CSV table of C-alpha atoms in Angstrom, one decimal:
chain,number,residue,atom,x,y,z
A,246,MET,CA,0.0,0.0,0.0
A,247,GLN,CA,1.4,3.4,-1.0
A,248,LYS,CA,1.7,5.9,1.7
A,249,PHE,CA,1.5,9.7,1.4
A,250,GLU,CA,1.8,12.7,3.6
A,251,LEU,CA,-1.3,14.2,2.0
A,252,ILE,CA,-4.2,12.7,0.0
A,253,VAL,CA,-6.5,15.1,-1.7
A,254,ILE,CA,-9.9,13.9,-3.0
A,255,GLY,CA,-11.1,15.9,-6.1
A,256,THR,CA,-9.3,18.0,-8.7
A,257,GLY,CA,-11.5,21.1,-8.6
A,258,PRO,CA,-10.2,24.5,-7.6
A,259,ALA,CA,-9.8,23.6,-3.9
A,260,GLY,CA,-8.3,20.2,-4.5
A,261,GLU,CA,-5.8,21.2,-7.3
A,262,LYS,CA,-4.4,24.2,-5.4
A,263,ALA,CA,-4.1,22.3,-2.2
A,264,ALA,CA,-2.3,19.4,-3.9
A,265,VAL,CA,0.2,21.5,-5.8
A,266,LYS,CA,1.0,23.8,-2.9
A,267,ALA,CA,1.8,20.8,-0.6
A,268,ALA,CA,3.9,19.3,-3.4
A,269,TYR,CA,5.7,22.6,-3.9
A,270,PHE,CA,6.8,22.5,-0.3
A,271,GLY,CA,8.3,19.1,-0.8
A,272,HIS,CA,5.6,16.8,0.6
A,273,LYS,CA,4.5,13.5,-0.9
A,274,VAL,CA,1.0,14.1,-2.3
A,275,ALA,CA,-1.7,12.0,-4.0
A,276,ILE,CA,-4.8,13.3,-5.6
A,277,ILE,CA,-7.9,11.2,-6.6
A,278,GLU,CA,-10.3,12.1,-9.5
A,279,ARG,CA,-13.2,9.9,-10.5
A,280,GLU,CA,-14.1,11.9,-13.7
A,281,THR,CA,-12.3,11.6,-17.0
A,282,VAL,CA,-11.9,15.4,-17.1
A,283,TYR,CA,-10.0,17.3,-14.4
A,284,GLY,CA,-11.2,20.5,-12.7
A,285,GLY,CA,-14.6,19.7,-11.1
A,286,ALA,CA,-17.4,22.2,-11.4
A,287,GLU,CA,-15.0,25.0,-12.1
A,288,VAL,CA,-14.0,23.4,-15.5
A,289,VAL,CA,-16.8,20.9,-16.3
A,290,THR,CA,-20.2,22.0,-15.1
A,291,GLY,CA,-20.0,25.4,-13.5
A,292,THR,CA,-17.7,28.4,-13.4
A,293,LEU,CA,-15.9,28.4,-16.7
A,294,PRO,CA,-18.6,26.8,-18.9
A,295,SER,CA,-21.4,29.1,-17.8
A,296,LYS,CA,-19.2,32.2,-18.0
A,297,THR,CA,-18.0,31.2,-21.4
A,298,LEU,CA,-21.5,30.7,-22.6
A,299,LYS,CA,-22.4,34.2,-21.4
A,300,GLU,CA,-19.6,35.8,-23.4
A,301,THR,CA,-20.5,33.6,-26.4
A,302,ALA,CA,-24.2,34.8,-26.1
A,303,LEU,CA,-23.1,38.4,-26.0
A,304,PHE,CA,-20.8,37.9,-29.1
A,305,LEU,CA,-23.3,36.0,-31.2
A,306,SER,CA,-26.2,38.3,-30.3
A,307,GLY,CA,-24.2,41.6,-30.6
A,308,LYS,CA,-26.3,42.8,-27.6
A,309,PHE,CA,-23.9,45.4,-26.4
A,310,GLU,CA,-22.7,46.5,-29.9
A,311,LYS,CA,-25.9,47.0,-31.9
A,312,GLY,CA,-26.2,50.6,-32.9
A,313,VAL,CA,-23.1,51.8,-31.0
A,314,TYR,CA,-21.3,52.9,-34.2
A,315,GLY,CA,-24.4,54.1,-36.1
A,316,VAL,CA,-24.8,50.7,-37.8
A,317,GLU,CA,-26.5,47.5,-36.8
A,318,ARG,CA,-24.4,44.4,-36.5
A,319,ASP,CA,-25.9,41.4,-38.2
A,320,LEU,CA,-24.8,37.8,-37.9
A,321,GLN,CA,-23.4,36.2,-41.2
A,322,HIS,CA,-25.6,33.2,-40.4
A,323,GLU,CA,-28.1,32.1,-37.8
A,324,ALA,CA,-26.2,31.0,-34.7
A,325,SER,CA,-26.4,27.3,-34.1
A,326,VAL,CA,-26.1,25.5,-30.8
A,327,GLU,CA,-22.8,24.2,-32.1
A,328,ASP,CA,-21.6,27.8,-32.4
A,329,PHE,CA,-22.9,28.4,-28.9
A,330,MET,CA,-21.1,25.5,-27.3
A,331,TYR,CA,-17.8,25.6,-29.3
A,332,ARG,CA,-16.0,28.1,-27.2
A,333,LYS,CA,-17.3,26.6,-23.9
A,334,ASN,CA,-16.0,23.2,-25.0
A,335,PHE,CA,-12.6,24.6,-26.0
A,336,VAL,CA,-12.1,26.6,-22.8
A,337,SER,CA,-13.1,23.6,-20.6
A,338,ALA,CA,-10.8,21.2,-22.4
A,339,SER,CA,-7.8,23.6,-22.3
A,340,ALA,CA,-8.4,24.4,-18.6
A,341,ALA,CA,-8.6,20.6,-17.7
A,342,GLN,CA,-5.4,20.0,-19.6
A,343,GLU,CA,-3.7,22.8,-17.7
A,344,ILE,CA,-4.7,21.3,-14.4
A,345,TYR,CA,-3.3,17.9,-15.4
A,346,GLU,CA,-0.1,19.5,-16.4
A,347,ASN,CA,0.2,21.5,-13.2
A,348,LEU,CA,-0.3,18.4,-11.1
A,349,MET,CA,2.3,16.5,-13.1
A,350,ARG,CA,4.7,19.5,-13.0
A,351,HIS,CA,4.6,19.5,-9.2
A,352,GLY,CA,5.1,15.7,-8.9
A,353,VAL,CA,1.6,14.9,-7.6
A,354,THR,CA,0.6,11.2,-7.9
A,355,ILE,CA,-2.7,10.9,-9.7
A,356,PHE,CA,-5.2,8.1,-9.0
A,357,HIS,CA,-8.3,7.6,-11.2
A,358,GLY,CA,-11.4,6.3,-9.5
A,359,THR,CA,-14.0,6.7,-6.8
A,360,ALA,CA,-12.6,7.3,-3.3
A,361,SER,CA,-14.1,5.9,-0.1
A,362,PHE,CA,-12.8,5.6,3.4
A,363,GLU,CA,-11.6,2.2,4.7
A,364,ASP,CA,-10.5,3.8,8.0
A,365,PRO,CA,-9.5,7.4,9.0
A,366,HIS,CA,-6.2,7.2,7.2
A,367,THR,CA,-6.9,4.7,4.4
A,368,ILE,CA,-8.7,5.4,1.1
A,369,ARG,CA,-10.0,2.8,-1.3
A,370,VAL,CA,-9.8,4.0,-4.9
A,371,LYS,CA,-12.1,2.0,-7.1
A,372,GLY,CA,-11.3,2.4,-10.8
A,373,ASP,CA,-12.9,1.0,-13.9
A,374,LYS,CA,-10.8,-2.2,-13.8
A,375,GLU,CA,-9.1,-2.4,-10.4
A,376,GLU,CA,-9.1,-1.2,-6.8
A,377,GLU,CA,-6.3,-0.2,-4.6
A,378,LEU,CA,-5.7,1.1,-1.1
A,379,ILE,CA,-3.6,4.2,-0.3
A,380,SER,CA,-2.8,5.7,3.1
A,381,GLY,CA,-2.4,9.3,4.1
A,382,ASP,CA,-1.1,11.1,7.2
A,383,HIS,CA,-3.6,13.9,6.3
A,384,ILE,CA,-6.6,14.0,4.0
A,385,ILE,CA,-8.3,17.0,2.3
A,386,ILE,CA,-11.8,16.3,0.9
A,387,ALA,CA,-12.6,18.6,-2.0
A,388,THR,CA,-15.2,16.6,-3.8
A,389,GLY,CA,-17.5,19.6,-4.7
A,390,SER,CA,-21.3,19.5,-5.0
A,391,TYR,CA,-24.0,18.2,-7.3
A,392,PRO,CA,-27.4,19.6,-8.3
A,393,PHE,CA,-30.2,18.9,-5.8
A,394,HIS,CA,-33.0,16.8,-7.4
A,395,PRO,CA,-36.5,17.2,-5.8
A,396,PRO,CA,-38.4,13.9,-6.2
A,397,ASN,CA,-41.4,15.6,-7.9
A,398,ILE,CA,-39.3,16.7,-10.9
A,399,PRO,CA,-38.8,14.1,-13.7
A,400,PHE,CA,-35.3,15.0,-14.8
A,401,ASP,CA,-34.3,13.4,-18.1
A,402,GLY,CA,-31.3,15.4,-19.2
A,403,LYS,CA,-32.9,16.0,-22.6
A,404,ARG,CA,-35.6,18.6,-22.0
A,405,ILE,CA,-35.9,18.6,-18.2
A,406,HIS,CA,-32.5,19.7,-16.9
A,407,ASP,CA,-30.5,20.5,-13.8
A,408,SER,CA,-27.5,22.9,-14.0
A,409,ASP,CA,-25.2,20.2,-15.1
A,410,THR,CA,-27.2,18.7,-18.0
A,411,ILE,CA,-28.2,22.1,-19.4
A,412,LEU,CA,-24.7,22.3,-20.7
A,413,GLN,CA,-25.2,19.4,-23.0
A,414,ILE,CA,-28.2,20.6,-24.9
A,415,HIS,CA,-28.3,19.8,-28.7
A,416,ARG,CA,-30.6,22.6,-29.7
A,417,PHE,CA,-31.8,26.0,-28.5
A,418,PRO,CA,-35.1,25.9,-26.6
A,419,SER,CA,-37.8,28.2,-28.0
A,420,SER,CA,-38.9,28.7,-24.4
A,421,LEU,CA,-37.4,27.8,-21.0
A,422,CYS,CA,-38.8,27.7,-17.5
A,423,ILE,CA,-36.1,28.1,-14.8
A,424,VAL,CA,-36.9,27.4,-11.1
A,425,GLY,CA,-34.7,29.2,-8.7
A,426,ALA,CA,-33.6,32.9,-8.9
A,427,GLY,CA,-30.3,32.4,-7.2
A,428,VAL,CA,-27.0,32.9,-8.9
A,429,ILE,CA,-27.2,30.0,-11.3
A,430,GLY,CA,-30.8,30.6,-12.2
A,431,CYS,CA,-30.3,34.3,-12.9
A,432,GLU,CA,-27.2,33.7,-14.9
A,433,TYR,CA,-28.8,31.1,-17.2
A,434,ALA,CA,-32.0,33.2,-17.5
A,435,THR,CA,-30.0,36.1,-18.9
A,436,ILE,CA,-27.8,33.9,-21.1
A,437,PHE,CA,-30.7,32.2,-22.8
A,438,ALA,CA,-32.7,35.4,-23.1
A,439,THR,CA,-29.7,37.0,-24.8
A,440,MET,CA,-29.9,34.2,-27.4
A,441,GLY,CA,-33.6,34.9,-28.0
A,442,THR,CA,-35.2,32.2,-25.9
A,443,LYS,CA,-38.4,33.2,-24.0
A,444,VAL,CA,-37.5,32.7,-20.4
A,445,TYR,CA,-39.8,32.2,-17.3
A,446,LEU,CA,-38.0,32.6,-14.0
A,447,VAL,CA,-39.9,31.1,-11.1
A,448,ASN,CA,-38.9,32.4,-7.6
A,449,ASP,CA,-40.5,31.3,-4.3
A,450,LYS,CA,-39.6,34.7,-2.7
A,451,GLU,CA,-40.5,38.3,-3.5
A,452,HIS,CA,-36.9,39.2,-4.3
A,453,ILE,CA,-34.1,37.7,-6.3
A,454,LEU,CA,-30.6,37.3,-4.9
A,455,PRO,CA,-31.5,38.4,-1.4
A,456,PHE,CA,-27.9,38.7,-0.3
A,457,ILE,CA,-27.0,41.5,-2.7
A,458,ASP,CA,-27.9,45.2,-2.3
A,459,HIS,CA,-31.6,45.6,-2.9
A,460,GLU,CA,-31.1,48.6,-5.2
A,461,ILE,CA,-28.8,46.5,-7.4
A,462,ALA,CA,-31.2,43.6,-7.4
A,463,THR,CA,-34.0,45.9,-8.4
A,464,GLU,CA,-32.0,47.2,-11.3
A,465,LEU,CA,-31.1,43.6,-12.4
A,466,VAL,CA,-34.8,42.7,-12.3
A,467,ALA,CA,-35.6,45.7,-14.5
A,468,GLN,CA,-32.9,44.8,-17.0
A,469,MET,CA,-34.0,41.2,-17.1
A,470,GLN,CA,-37.6,42.1,-17.7
A,471,ALA,CA,-36.4,44.5,-20.5
A,472,ALA,CA,-34.7,41.4,-22.0
A,473,ASP,CA,-38.1,39.6,-22.0
A,474,VAL,CA,-37.4,37.5,-18.9
A,475,GLU,CA,-40.7,37.0,-17.1
A,476,ILE,CA,-40.1,36.7,-13.4
A,477,LEU,CA,-42.8,35.0,-11.4
A,478,PHE,CA,-42.4,36.0,-7.8
A,479,ASN,CA,-43.7,34.1,-4.8
A,480,GLN,CA,-44.4,31.1,-6.9
A,481,SER,CA,-43.3,27.4,-6.8
A,482,ILE,CA,-43.7,24.4,-8.9
A,483,GLU,CA,-46.8,22.2,-8.2
A,484,GLU,CA,-46.4,19.7,-11.0
A,485,ILE,CA,-44.5,19.0,-14.2
A,486,LYS,CA,-46.0,17.0,-17.0
A,487,PRO,CA,-43.3,15.9,-19.5
A,488,ALA,CA,-43.9,16.1,-23.2
A,489,SER,CA,-44.8,12.8,-24.9
A,490,SER,CA,-43.1,13.9,-28.1
A,491,GLU,CA,-40.7,16.5,-29.5
A,492,ASN,CA,-43.6,18.5,-30.9
A,493,GLU,CA,-45.3,18.8,-27.6
A,494,MET,CA,-44.6,21.3,-24.8
A,495,ILE,CA,-43.8,20.6,-21.2
A,496,GLN,CA,-46.6,21.6,-18.9
A,497,VAL,CA,-45.5,23.3,-15.7
A,498,ARG,CA,-48.2,24.0,-13.2
A,499,LEU,CA,-47.5,26.7,-10.6
A,500,THR,CA,-48.9,26.9,-7.0
A,501,ASN,CA,-51.3,29.6,-8.1
A,502,GLY,CA,-52.8,27.3,-10.7
A,503,GLU,CA,-51.1,28.9,-13.7
A,504,ILE,CA,-49.8,26.5,-16.4
A,505,LEU,CA,-46.7,27.3,-18.4
A,506,ALA,CA,-46.2,25.5,-21.7
A,507,VAL,CA,-42.4,25.5,-22.4
A,508,ASP,CA,-39.9,23.8,-24.6
A,509,MET,CA,-37.4,23.1,-21.8
A,510,PHE,CA,-37.2,23.2,-18.0
A,511,LEU,CA,-34.2,23.9,-15.7
A,512,PHE,CA,-34.2,23.3,-12.0
A,513,ALA,CA,-31.5,25.6,-10.5
A,514,ALA,CA,-32.4,25.8,-6.8
A,515,GLY,CA,-29.8,24.3,-4.6
A,516,ARG,CA,-26.8,21.9,-4.6
A,517,SER,CA,-25.7,19.1,-2.2
A,518,GLY,CA,-22.3,18.1,-1.1
A,519,ASN,CA,-20.6,15.2,-3.0
A,520,THR,CA,-20.1,13.0,0.1
A,521,LYS,CA,-22.3,9.9,-0.6
A,522,GLU,CA,-19.6,7.7,-2.0
A,523,LEU,CA,-17.0,8.6,0.6
A,524,GLN,CA,-18.7,6.4,3.3
A,525,CYS,CA,-18.2,9.1,5.9
A,526,GLU,CA,-20.3,7.2,8.4
A,527,LYS,CA,-17.7,4.4,8.5
A,528,ILE,CA,-15.2,6.7,10.2
A,529,GLY,CA,-17.6,9.0,12.0
A,530,LEU,CA,-17.2,12.0,9.8
A,531,LYS,CA,-20.1,14.4,10.5
A,532,ILE,CA,-22.2,15.7,7.5
A,533,GLY,CA,-25.2,18.0,7.3
A,534,SER,CA,-28.7,17.6,5.9
A,535,ARG,CA,-27.5,18.7,2.4
A,536,GLU,CA,-24.6,16.3,2.6
A,537,GLN,CA,-22.1,19.1,3.2
A,538,LEU,CA,-19.2,18.7,5.6
A,539,PHE,CA,-18.8,20.7,8.8
A,540,VAL,CA,-15.4,22.4,9.3
A,541,ASP,CA,-13.8,24.9,11.7
A,542,SER,CA,-12.0,28.2,10.8
A,543,GLN,CA,-9.0,26.1,9.7
A,544,TYR,CA,-11.2,23.9,7.4
A,545,ARG,CA,-10.6,20.9,9.8
A,546,THR,CA,-13.5,18.4,10.2
A,547,ASN,CA,-14.4,16.7,13.5
A,548,ILE,CA,-11.6,14.3,12.7
A,549,PRO,CA,-8.4,16.3,13.3
A,550,HIS,CA,-6.3,15.1,10.4
A,551,ILE,CA,-9.1,15.3,7.8
A,552,PHE,CA,-9.9,18.7,6.3
A,553,ALA,CA,-12.5,19.8,3.8
A,554,THR,CA,-12.6,22.7,1.4
A,555,GLY,CA,-14.6,24.1,-1.5
A,556,ASP,CA,-18.3,23.5,-2.4
A,557,VAL,CA,-18.4,20.4,-0.2
A,558,ILE,CA,-18.5,22.7,2.9
A,559,GLY,CA,-21.2,25.0,1.5
A,560,PHE,CA,-21.1,28.8,1.4
A,561,PRO,CA,-19.6,30.8,-0.2
A,562,ALA,CA,-19.0,28.0,-2.9
A,563,LEU,CA,-17.0,30.3,-5.1
A,564,ALA,CA,-14.1,29.0,-7.3
A,565,SER,CA,-12.0,32.0,-6.0
A,566,THR,CA,-12.5,31.3,-2.3
A,567,SER,CA,-12.2,27.5,-2.8
A,568,MET,CA,-8.7,27.9,-4.2
A,569,ASP,CA,-7.5,29.8,-1.2
A,570,GLN,CA,-9.4,27.5,1.2
A,571,GLY,CA,-7.3,24.7,-0.2
A,572,ARG,CA,-4.1,26.7,0.2
A,573,VAL,CA,-5.0,27.7,3.8
A,574,ALA,CA,-5.7,24.1,4.7
A,575,VAL,CA,-2.3,23.1,3.5
A,576,ALA,CA,-0.7,26.0,5.4
A,577,ARG,CA,-2.4,24.6,8.6
A,578,ILE,CA,-1.4,21.0,7.9
A,579,PHE,CA,2.3,21.6,7.1
A,580,GLN,CA,2.8,24.9,9.0
A,581,THR,CA,4.0,26.7,5.9
A,582,GLN,CA,3.2,30.1,7.6
A,583,ASP,CA,2.4,31.8,4.3
A,584,LEU,CA,-1.4,31.9,4.3
A,585,GLU,CA,-3.1,31.6,7.6
A,586,HIS,CA,-6.6,32.6,6.7
A,587,LEU,CA,-8.7,34.1,3.9
A,588,PRO,CA,-9.2,37.9,3.9
A,589,SER,CA,-12.1,39.2,5.9
A,590,HIS,CA,-13.6,40.7,2.7
A,591,PHE,CA,-13.8,39.0,-0.7
A,592,PRO,CA,-15.6,39.9,-3.9
A,593,TYR,CA,-18.8,38.2,-5.0
A,594,GLY,CA,-19.3,38.1,-8.8
A,595,ILE,CA,-22.6,37.2,-10.6
A,596,TYR,CA,-22.1,36.7,-14.3
A,597,THR,CA,-25.6,37.7,-15.4
A,598,VAL,CA,-26.3,40.1,-18.3
A,599,PRO,CA,-25.5,42.7,-17.1
A,600,GLU,CA,-22.8,41.6,-14.5
A,601,VAL,CA,-23.2,42.2,-10.8
A,602,SER,CA,-20.4,42.3,-8.3
A,603,MET,CA,-20.1,43.4,-4.7
A,604,VAL,CA,-17.8,43.6,-1.6
A,605,GLY,CA,-18.6,44.7,1.9
A,606,ILE,CA,-21.9,45.5,3.4
A,607,THR,CA,-25.2,46.3,1.6
A,608,GLU,CA,-27.4,49.3,2.4
A,609,GLU,CA,-29.9,46.9,4.1
A,610,GLU,CA,-27.1,45.6,6.4
A,611,ALA,CA,-26.1,49.1,7.3
A,612,ILE,CA,-29.7,49.9,8.3
A,613,LYS,CA,-30.1,46.7,10.2
A,614,ARG,CA,-26.9,47.4,12.1
A,615,ASN,CA,-28.1,50.9,12.8
A,616,LEU,CA,-25.0,52.4,11.2
A,617,SER,CA,-24.7,56.1,10.4
A,618,TYR,CA,-24.0,55.9,6.7
A,619,CYS,CA,-24.3,57.6,3.4
A,620,ILE,CA,-24.2,56.5,-0.2
A,621,GLY,CA,-22.6,57.8,-3.5
A,622,LYS,CA,-23.4,56.7,-7.0
A,623,ALA,CA,-22.0,57.0,-10.5
A,624,ARG,CA,-23.7,55.8,-13.7
A,625,TYR,CA,-22.0,54.1,-16.6
A,626,GLY,CA,-23.8,56.4,-19.1
A,627,ASP,CA,-22.3,59.5,-17.5
A,628,MET,CA,-18.7,58.3,-17.9
A,629,PRO,CA,-16.8,59.1,-21.2
A,630,ARG,CA,-15.7,55.5,-21.5
A,631,GLY,CA,-19.3,54.4,-20.9
A,632,LYS,CA,-20.4,56.6,-23.8
A,633,ILE,CA,-17.6,55.1,-26.0
A,634,LEU,CA,-18.8,51.6,-25.2
A,635,GLY,CA,-22.5,52.5,-25.6
A,636,THR,CA,-23.5,51.5,-22.1
A,637,LYS,CA,-26.7,53.3,-21.2
A,638,THR,CA,-27.5,51.4,-18.0
A,639,GLY,CA,-25.6,50.3,-14.9
A,640,PHE,CA,-24.1,52.1,-11.9
A,641,LEU,CA,-21.6,51.8,-9.1
A,642,LYS,CA,-22.8,52.4,-5.5
A,643,LEU,CA,-20.6,53.2,-2.5
A,644,ILE,CA,-21.7,52.8,1.1
A,645,PHE,CA,-19.5,54.8,3.6
A,646,SER,CA,-19.6,55.8,7.2
A,647,ARG,CA,-20.6,59.4,8.1
A,648,ASP,CA,-18.0,59.7,11.0
A,649,GLU,CA,-14.9,58.6,9.1
A,650,LEU,CA,-16.1,58.6,5.5
A,651,ARG,CA,-14.7,55.1,5.4
A,652,VAL,CA,-15.9,52.9,2.5
A,653,LEU,CA,-17.9,50.0,3.9
A,654,GLY,CA,-19.3,48.5,0.7
A,655,VAL,CA,-19.1,48.6,-3.1
A,656,HIS,CA,-21.8,47.4,-5.4
A,657,ILE,CA,-21.7,47.4,-9.2
A,658,ILE,CA,-24.1,46.4,-11.9
A,659,GLY,CA,-23.0,46.8,-15.5
A,660,HIS,CA,-20.3,46.0,-18.0
A,661,LEU,CA,-17.2,44.4,-16.5
A,662,ALA,CA,-18.5,44.7,-13.0
A,663,THR,CA,-16.6,41.5,-11.9
A,664,GLU,CA,-13.4,43.1,-13.1
A,665,LEU,CA,-14.0,46.6,-11.6
A,666,ILE,CA,-14.9,45.3,-8.1
A,667,HIS,CA,-11.3,44.5,-7.2
A,668,TYR,CA,-10.3,48.1,-6.5
A,669,GLY,CA,-13.4,48.2,-4.3
A,670,VAL,CA,-12.0,45.1,-2.4
A,671,LEU,CA,-8.9,47.1,-1.5
A,672,LEU,CA,-10.9,50.1,-0.4
A,673,VAL,CA,-13.0,48.0,2.0
A,674,GLU,CA,-10.2,45.7,3.2
A,675,ASP,CA,-7.7,48.6,3.7
A,676,LYS,CA,-10.3,50.8,5.4
A,677,LYS,CA,-9.9,53.6,2.9
A,678,ASN,CA,-12.1,56.8,3.1
A,679,LEU,CA,-13.6,59.0,0.4
A,680,HIS,CA,-10.6,61.3,0.4
A,681,ASP,CA,-8.3,58.4,-0.3
A,682,LEU,CA,-10.5,57.4,-3.2
A,683,ILE,CA,-10.9,60.8,-4.7
A,684,GLY,CA,-7.1,61.4,-4.4
A,685,GLN,CA,-6.4,58.5,-6.8
A,686,VAL,CA,-5.6,59.2,-10.4
A,687,PHE,CA,-7.1,56.8,-13.0
A,688,ASN,CA,-6.5,56.5,-16.7
A,689,PHE,CA,-8.8,58.6,-18.8
A,690,PRO,CA,-11.2,57.5,-20.2
A,691,THR,CA,-11.8,54.3,-18.2
A,692,LEU,CA,-14.7,52.8,-16.3
A,693,HIS,CA,-12.7,53.1,-13.1
A,694,GLU,CA,-13.7,56.7,-13.0
A,695,LEU,CA,-17.0,55.4,-11.7
A,696,TYR,CA,-15.3,55.1,-8.3
A,697,LYS,CA,-14.1,58.7,-8.3
A,698,TYR,CA,-17.4,60.2,-9.3
A,699,ALA,CA,-19.3,58.0,-6.9
A,700,GLY,CA,-17.0,59.4,-4.3
A,701,TYR,CA,-17.7,62.9,-5.3
A,702,ASP,CA,-21.4,62.1,-5.3
A,703,GLY,CA,-21.1,60.7,-1.8
A,704,LEU,CA,-19.4,63.8,-0.5
A,705,SER,CA,-22.1,66.0,-2.0
A,706,ASN,CA,-24.7,63.8,-0.3
A,707,TYR,CA,-22.8,64.0,3.0
A,708,THR,CA,-22.4,67.8,3.0
A,709,GLY,CA,-25.8,68.4,1.5
A,710,HIS,CA,-24.2,70.5,-1.3
A,711,LYS,CA,-25.8,68.6,-4.2
A,712,VAL,CA,-24.8,70.0,-7.6
A,713,LYS,CA,-25.8,67.2,-9.9
A,714,PRO,CA,-29.1,65.3,-9.4
């Protein structure tokens, strides 16, 4: 039986970064992957595929370019689903290959198969043709998550989809019903609407994305509705009647009795931790109701030498944070003393059309905490670079304290929001105030000027000397 200082289960963002970091510091590392493609949800079913589809939809539709230069951009031919999927497949394949090469470069031993615990230090790897046992002083579980399947939804992977199988469609749906107005649901709603699909978004609450600033969410709803996404608030699915032939529509009955006749259906309301096959109960590893693993601030489970990182532990379930969770776990295991914890503030990006990104507190949180605060806003359409790009909607919103003028939160909706947010992360993390912000010099013309003019707007709101409405 081969023995390792560290065994990592899963090659997603958390697993890959943990494995290569431990190997970089000279430790003997093994990593286990059950899929034929490396990278987990980041590469295969989530982060990169969906974001690539979003960019492809924008390119093929010309959504942000039509009329900008006084002429309409027309496609040379009607976009096919093959056109739509081409770049996604290319990006995923190249990213998976890069992960494999990175693991090999660092001397990580790769095992192919399904992992399960024999005892707290021994893992059984069951491959297609053989099984073997390997032993590890420490183990990191980074097995990710999978789409939750309610029993009343007849998933078939052809017309009734979850967020994994929607990536394997062979034709564009003429209409699509999406259940769940979280990040995944909103992203796919705007992607398919951009490609001309009629989208119904069913949400069991009165607001979408309740964790983001309400003003930003309201603007996103308005832009989604302008793109012909019909959002059905405070509604759930009562029953789904599959189509008996390709020519028939799927019948979706809502709790209010309304029936939607749609070409395809996507359930995007929740994911569960990939822990079933690990046989956690055999070693007493504690799991939650959604099969996620419980960890402490060091990503240690209830068994001291076993750690867990990434989507398998739940929130925030971001590729960016998962990578550093893996690195922090390795720092704790081997005392590398280079990355003790994640920053207290990290950006949250939502790749809808338009993009949304945030860091720090929302206005609703400021009110709930009874903070003395003020806001400042700047709109894309008022910025020279915004006019060049033809962006007529979108804005940046600052939330700052009245006593120190310290930036507490940054919220952006619009073009390249997920890129622009990183300067906001520094403002919040480094406790900068409006004068620090306004004193910065940005290239002209750039969208980063949104920060400066939101700062000026904030000062005018604070002093009561409002010049521009």
